[in-house]
Every structure is written in structure tokens, then in C-alpha cells.
Amino acid sequence: IEETHKHSIQAILEESLHHELHALGLYKSLLDAVEDASVYLEEYARTKIGQEEQHSLELKKMLRDFSS
């Protein structure tokens, strides 16, 4: 994780959202790579994608609430 040296609440939330979206992209790439090759890895990737989507929605809500 890259250190931005920005420590306001909004900056931390934005940085966290950026990391969640990056992780989401990586898990989607994993799913593409293992689809039809391993049911176990497909399920793992789908679970992680769901978790990352939930995390990103929560961060977007926090940012929206913070900006209000």
C-alpha cells in the first residue's frame, strides 16, 4: 500500500476506496483465469468479489455522508 502522507478522514476513506476497487479488479481477473477450471477457486473468487463490493459500497456511503 502506497503511503500518500495525507491523513484527513476524507483522504483516508478515498485511499481505502481506491485499494478496495483495485482488489476487486484483481479478484475479477482471478475469476476470469479460473472459470471452468476449478469450482473451488471460482467460489473463492466470487466470495471475495462480493466482500470487496460490499466494502466499496460502505466506503462510498461513508464518503457521501462525510461530504454532506
PDB file of N, CA and C in Angstrom, residues 23-63:
ATOM      1  N   ALA A  23      -8.436  -4.172  -5.482  1.00  0.00           N
ATOM      2  CA  ALA A  23      -8.586  -5.571  -5.079  1.00  0.00           C
ATOM      3  C   ALA A  23      -9.736  -6.217  -5.838  1.00  0.00           C
ATOM      4  N   LEU A  24     -10.821  -5.496  -6.012  1.00  0.00           N
ATOM      5  CA  LEU A  24     -11.969  -6.004  -6.759  1.00  0.00           C
ATOM      6  C   LEU A  24     -11.556  -6.384  -8.174  1.00  0.00           C
ATOM      7  N   GLY A  25     -10.774  -5.537  -8.802  1.00  0.00           N
ATOM      8  CA  GLY A  25     -10.287  -5.835 -10.147  1.00  0.00           C
ATOM      9  C   GLY A  25      -9.414  -7.075 -10.177  1.00  0.00           C
ATOM     10  N   LEU A  26      -8.575  -7.234  -9.168  1.00  0.00           N
ATOM     11  CA  LEU A  26      -7.714  -8.420  -9.109  1.00  0.00           C
ATOM     12  C   LEU A  26      -8.526  -9.698  -8.930  1.00  0.00           C
ATOM     13  N   TYR A  27      -9.534  -9.660  -8.074  1.00  0.00           N
ATOM     14  CA  TYR A  27     -10.371 -10.840  -7.875  1.00  0.00           C
ATOM     15  C   TYR A  27     -11.189 -11.169  -9.124  1.00  0.00           C
ATOM     16  N   LYS A  28     -11.612 -10.150  -9.859  1.00  0.00           N
ATOM     17  CA  LYS A  28     -12.324 -10.403 -11.110  1.00  0.00           C
ATOM     18  C   LYS A  28     -11.383 -11.037 -12.134  1.00  0.00           C
ATOM     19  N   SER A  29     -10.126 -10.612 -12.150  1.00  0.00           N
ATOM     20  CA  SER A  29      -9.137 -11.233 -13.033  1.00  0.00           C
ATOM     21  C   SER A  29      -8.905 -12.684 -12.637  1.00  0.00           C
ATOM     22  N   LEU A  30      -8.853 -12.944 -11.334  1.00  0.00           N
ATOM     23  CA  LEU A  30      -8.709 -14.320 -10.859  1.00  0.00           C
ATOM     24  C   LEU A  30      -9.888 -15.160 -11.324  1.00  0.00           C
ATOM     25  N   LEU A  31     -11.095 -14.631 -11.190  1.00  0.00           N
ATOM     26  CA  LEU A  31     -12.277 -15.372 -11.621  1.00  0.00           C
ATOM     27  C   LEU A  31     -12.200 -15.693 -13.108  1.00  0.00           C
ATOM     28  N   ASP A  32     -11.803 -14.722 -13.913  1.00  0.00           N
ATOM     29  CA  ASP A  32     -11.660 -14.968 -15.350  1.00  0.00           C
ATOM     30  C   ASP A  32     -10.649 -16.075 -15.620  1.00  0.00           C
ATOM     31  N   ALA A  33      -9.568 -16.095 -14.856  1.00  0.00           N
ATOM     32  CA  ALA A  33      -8.498 -17.073 -15.076  1.00  0.00           C
ATOM     33  C   ALA A  33      -8.902 -18.494 -14.674  1.00  0.00           C
ATOM     34  N   VAL A  34      -9.738 -18.629 -13.643  1.00  0.00           N
ATOM     35  CA  VAL A  34     -10.061 -19.965 -13.129  1.00  0.00           C
ATOM     36  C   VAL A  34     -11.427 -20.470 -13.563  1.00  0.00           C
ATOM     37  N   GLU A  35     -12.201 -19.633 -14.230  1.00  0.00           N
ATOM     38  CA  GLU A  35     -13.548 -20.034 -14.638  1.00  0.00           C
ATOM     39  C   GLU A  35     -13.479 -21.291 -15.505  1.00  0.00           C
ATOM     40  N   ASP A  36     -14.299 -22.236 -15.186  1.00  0.00           N
ATOM     41  CA  ASP A  36     -14.368 -23.539 -15.867  1.00  0.00           C
ATOM     42  C   ASP A  36     -13.128 -24.407 -15.649  1.00  0.00           C
ATOM     43  N   ALA A  37     -12.245 -24.005 -14.737  1.00  0.00           N
ATOM     44  CA  ALA A  37     -11.069 -24.820 -14.437  1.00  0.00           C
ATOM     45  C   ALA A  37     -11.116 -25.380 -13.022  1.00  0.00           C
ATOM     46  N   SER A  38     -11.690 -24.604 -12.092  1.00  0.00           N
ATOM     47  CA  SER A  38     -11.736 -25.039 -10.705  1.00  0.00           C
ATOM     48  C   SER A  38     -12.965 -24.442 -10.022  1.00  0.00           C
ATOM     49  N   VAL A  39     -13.885 -25.287  -9.649  1.00  0.00           N
ATOM     50  CA  VAL A  39     -15.089 -24.825  -8.962  1.00  0.00           C
ATOM     51  C   VAL A  39     -14.715 -24.171  -7.634  1.00  0.00           C
ATOM     52  N   TYR A  40     -13.749 -24.766  -6.931  1.00  0.00           N
ATOM     53  CA  TYR A  40     -13.328 -24.215  -5.636  1.00  0.00           C
ATOM     54  C   TYR A  40     -12.773 -22.800  -5.807  1.00  0.00           C
ATOM     55  N   LEU A  41     -11.881 -22.606  -6.767  1.00  0.00           N
ATOM     56  CA  LEU A  41     -11.304 -21.280  -6.963  1.00  0.00           C
ATOM     57  C   LEU A  41     -12.327 -20.277  -7.495  1.00  0.00           C
ATOM     58  N   GLU A  42     -13.265 -20.758  -8.311  1.00  0.00           N
ATOM     59  CA  GLU A  42     -14.345 -19.876  -8.759  1.00  0.00           C
ATOM     60  C   GLU A  42     -15.148 -19.375  -7.567  1.00  0.00           C
ATOM     61  N   GLU A  43     -15.517 -20.284  -6.678  1.00  0.00           N
ATOM     62  CA  GLU A  43     -16.302 -19.918  -5.499  1.00  0.00           C
ATOM     63  C   GLU A  43     -15.523 -18.949  -4.603  1.00  0.00           C
ATOM     64  N   TYR A  44     -14.225 -19.227  -4.427  1.00  0.00           N
ATOM     65  CA  TYR A  44     -13.381 -18.337  -3.635  1.00  0.00           C
ATOM     66  C   TYR A  44     -13.380 -16.931  -4.235  1.00  0.00           C
ATOM     67  N   ALA A  45     -13.152 -16.852  -5.549  1.00  0.00           N
ATOM     68  CA  ALA A  45     -13.093 -15.552  -6.216  1.00  0.00           C
ATOM     69  C   ALA A  45     -14.440 -14.835  -6.112  1.00  0.00           C
ATOM     70  N   ARG A  46     -15.528 -15.563  -6.319  1.00  0.00           N
ATOM     71  CA  ARG A  46     -16.860 -14.941  -6.225  1.00  0.00           C
ATOM     72  C   ARG A  46     -17.130 -14.408  -4.812  1.00  0.00           C
ATOM     73  N   THR A  47     -16.720 -15.161  -3.813  1.00  0.00           N
ATOM     74  CA  THR A  47     -16.893 -14.726  -2.423  1.00  0.00           C
ATOM     75  C   THR A  47     -16.097 -13.449  -2.162  1.00  0.00           C
ATOM     76  N   LYS A  48     -14.847 -13.429  -2.608  1.00  0.00           N
ATOM     77  CA  LYS A  48     -14.003 -12.248  -2.389  1.00  0.00           C
ATOM     78  C   LYS A  48     -14.545 -11.046  -3.165  1.00  0.00           C
ATOM     79  N   ILE A  49     -15.059 -11.279  -4.376  1.00  0.00           N
ATOM     80  CA  ILE A  49     -15.652 -10.184  -5.147  1.00  0.00           C
ATOM     81  C   ILE A  49     -16.843  -9.602  -4.384  1.00  0.00           C
ATOM     82  N   GLY A  50     -17.680 -10.454  -3.837  1.00  0.00           N
ATOM     83  CA  GLY A  50     -18.819  -9.986  -3.047  1.00  0.00           C
ATOM     84  C   GLY A  50     -18.380  -9.164  -1.843  1.00  0.00           C
ATOM     85  N   GLN A  51     -17.344  -9.625  -1.158  1.00  0.00           N
ATOM     86  CA  GLN A  51     -16.842  -8.900   0.006  1.00  0.00           C
ATOM     87  C   GLN A  51     -16.282  -7.537  -0.393  1.00  0.00           C
ATOM     88  N   GLU A  52     -15.501  -7.511  -1.466  1.00  0.00           N
ATOM     89  CA  GLU A  52     -14.906  -6.248  -1.904  1.00  0.00           C
ATOM     90  C   GLU A  52     -15.977  -5.270  -2.390  1.00  0.00           C
ATOM     91  N   GLU A  53     -17.007  -5.793  -3.071  1.00  0.00           N
ATOM     92  CA  GLU A  53     -18.100  -4.921  -3.487  1.00  0.00           C
ATOM     93  C   GLU A  53     -18.807  -4.329  -2.277  1.00  0.00           C
ATOM     94  N   GLN A  54     -19.031  -5.141  -1.261  1.00  0.00           N
ATOM     95  CA  GLN A  54     -19.669  -4.648  -0.032  1.00  0.00           C
ATOM     96  C   GLN A  54     -18.801  -3.586   0.637  1.00  0.00           C
ATOM     97  N   HIS A  55     -17.506  -3.847   0.724  1.00  0.00           N
ATOM     98  CA  HIS A  55     -16.594  -2.875   1.343  1.00  0.00           C
ATOM     99  C   HIS A  55     -16.604  -1.553   0.571  1.00  0.00           C
ATOM    100  N   SER A  56     -16.566  -1.641  -0.761  1.00  0.00           N
ATOM    101  CA  SER A  56     -16.539  -0.408  -1.552  1.00  0.00           C
ATOM    102  C   SER A  56     -17.848   0.369  -1.400  1.00  0.00           C
ATOM    103  N   LEU A  57     -18.984  -0.340  -1.321  1.00  0.00           N
ATOM    104  CA  LEU A  57     -20.260   0.349  -1.098  1.00  0.00           C
ATOM    105  C   LEU A  57     -20.276   1.060   0.252  1.00  0.00           C
ATOM    106  N   GLU A  58     -19.737   0.402   1.270  1.00  0.00           N
ATOM    107  CA  GLU A  58     -19.676   1.017   2.601  1.00  0.00           C
ATOM    108  C   GLU A  58     -18.784   2.252   2.589  1.00  0.00           C
ATOM    109  N   LEU A  59     -17.648   2.165   1.911  1.00  0.00           N
ATOM    110  CA  LEU A  59     -16.751   3.324   1.835  1.00  0.00           C
ATOM    111  C   LEU A  59     -17.391   4.466   1.053  1.00  0.00           C
ATOM    112  N   LYS A  60     -18.080   4.155  -0.044  1.00  0.00           N
ATOM    113  CA  LYS A  60     -18.771   5.200  -0.814  1.00  0.00           C
ATOM    114  C   LYS A  60     -19.823   5.880   0.051  1.00  0.00           C
ATOM    115  N   LYS A  61     -20.541   5.102   0.849  1.00  0.00           N
ATOM    116  CA  LYS A  61     -21.544   5.681   1.743  1.00  0.00           C
ATOM    117  C   LYS A  61     -20.885   6.589   2.780  1.00  0.00           C
ATOM    118  N   MET A  62     -19.768   6.131   3.348  1.00  0.00           N
ATOM    119  CA  MET A  62     -19.064   6.965   4.334  1.00  0.00           C
ATOM    120  C   MET A  62     -18.583   8.260   3.698  1.00  0.00           C
ATOM    121  N   LEU A  63     -18.066   8.178   2.474  1.00  0.00           N
ATOM    122  CA  LEU A  63     -17.616   9.391   1.792  1.00  0.00           C
ATOM    123  C   LEU A  63     -18.777  10.328   1.497  1.00  0.00           C
TER     124      LEU A  63
END
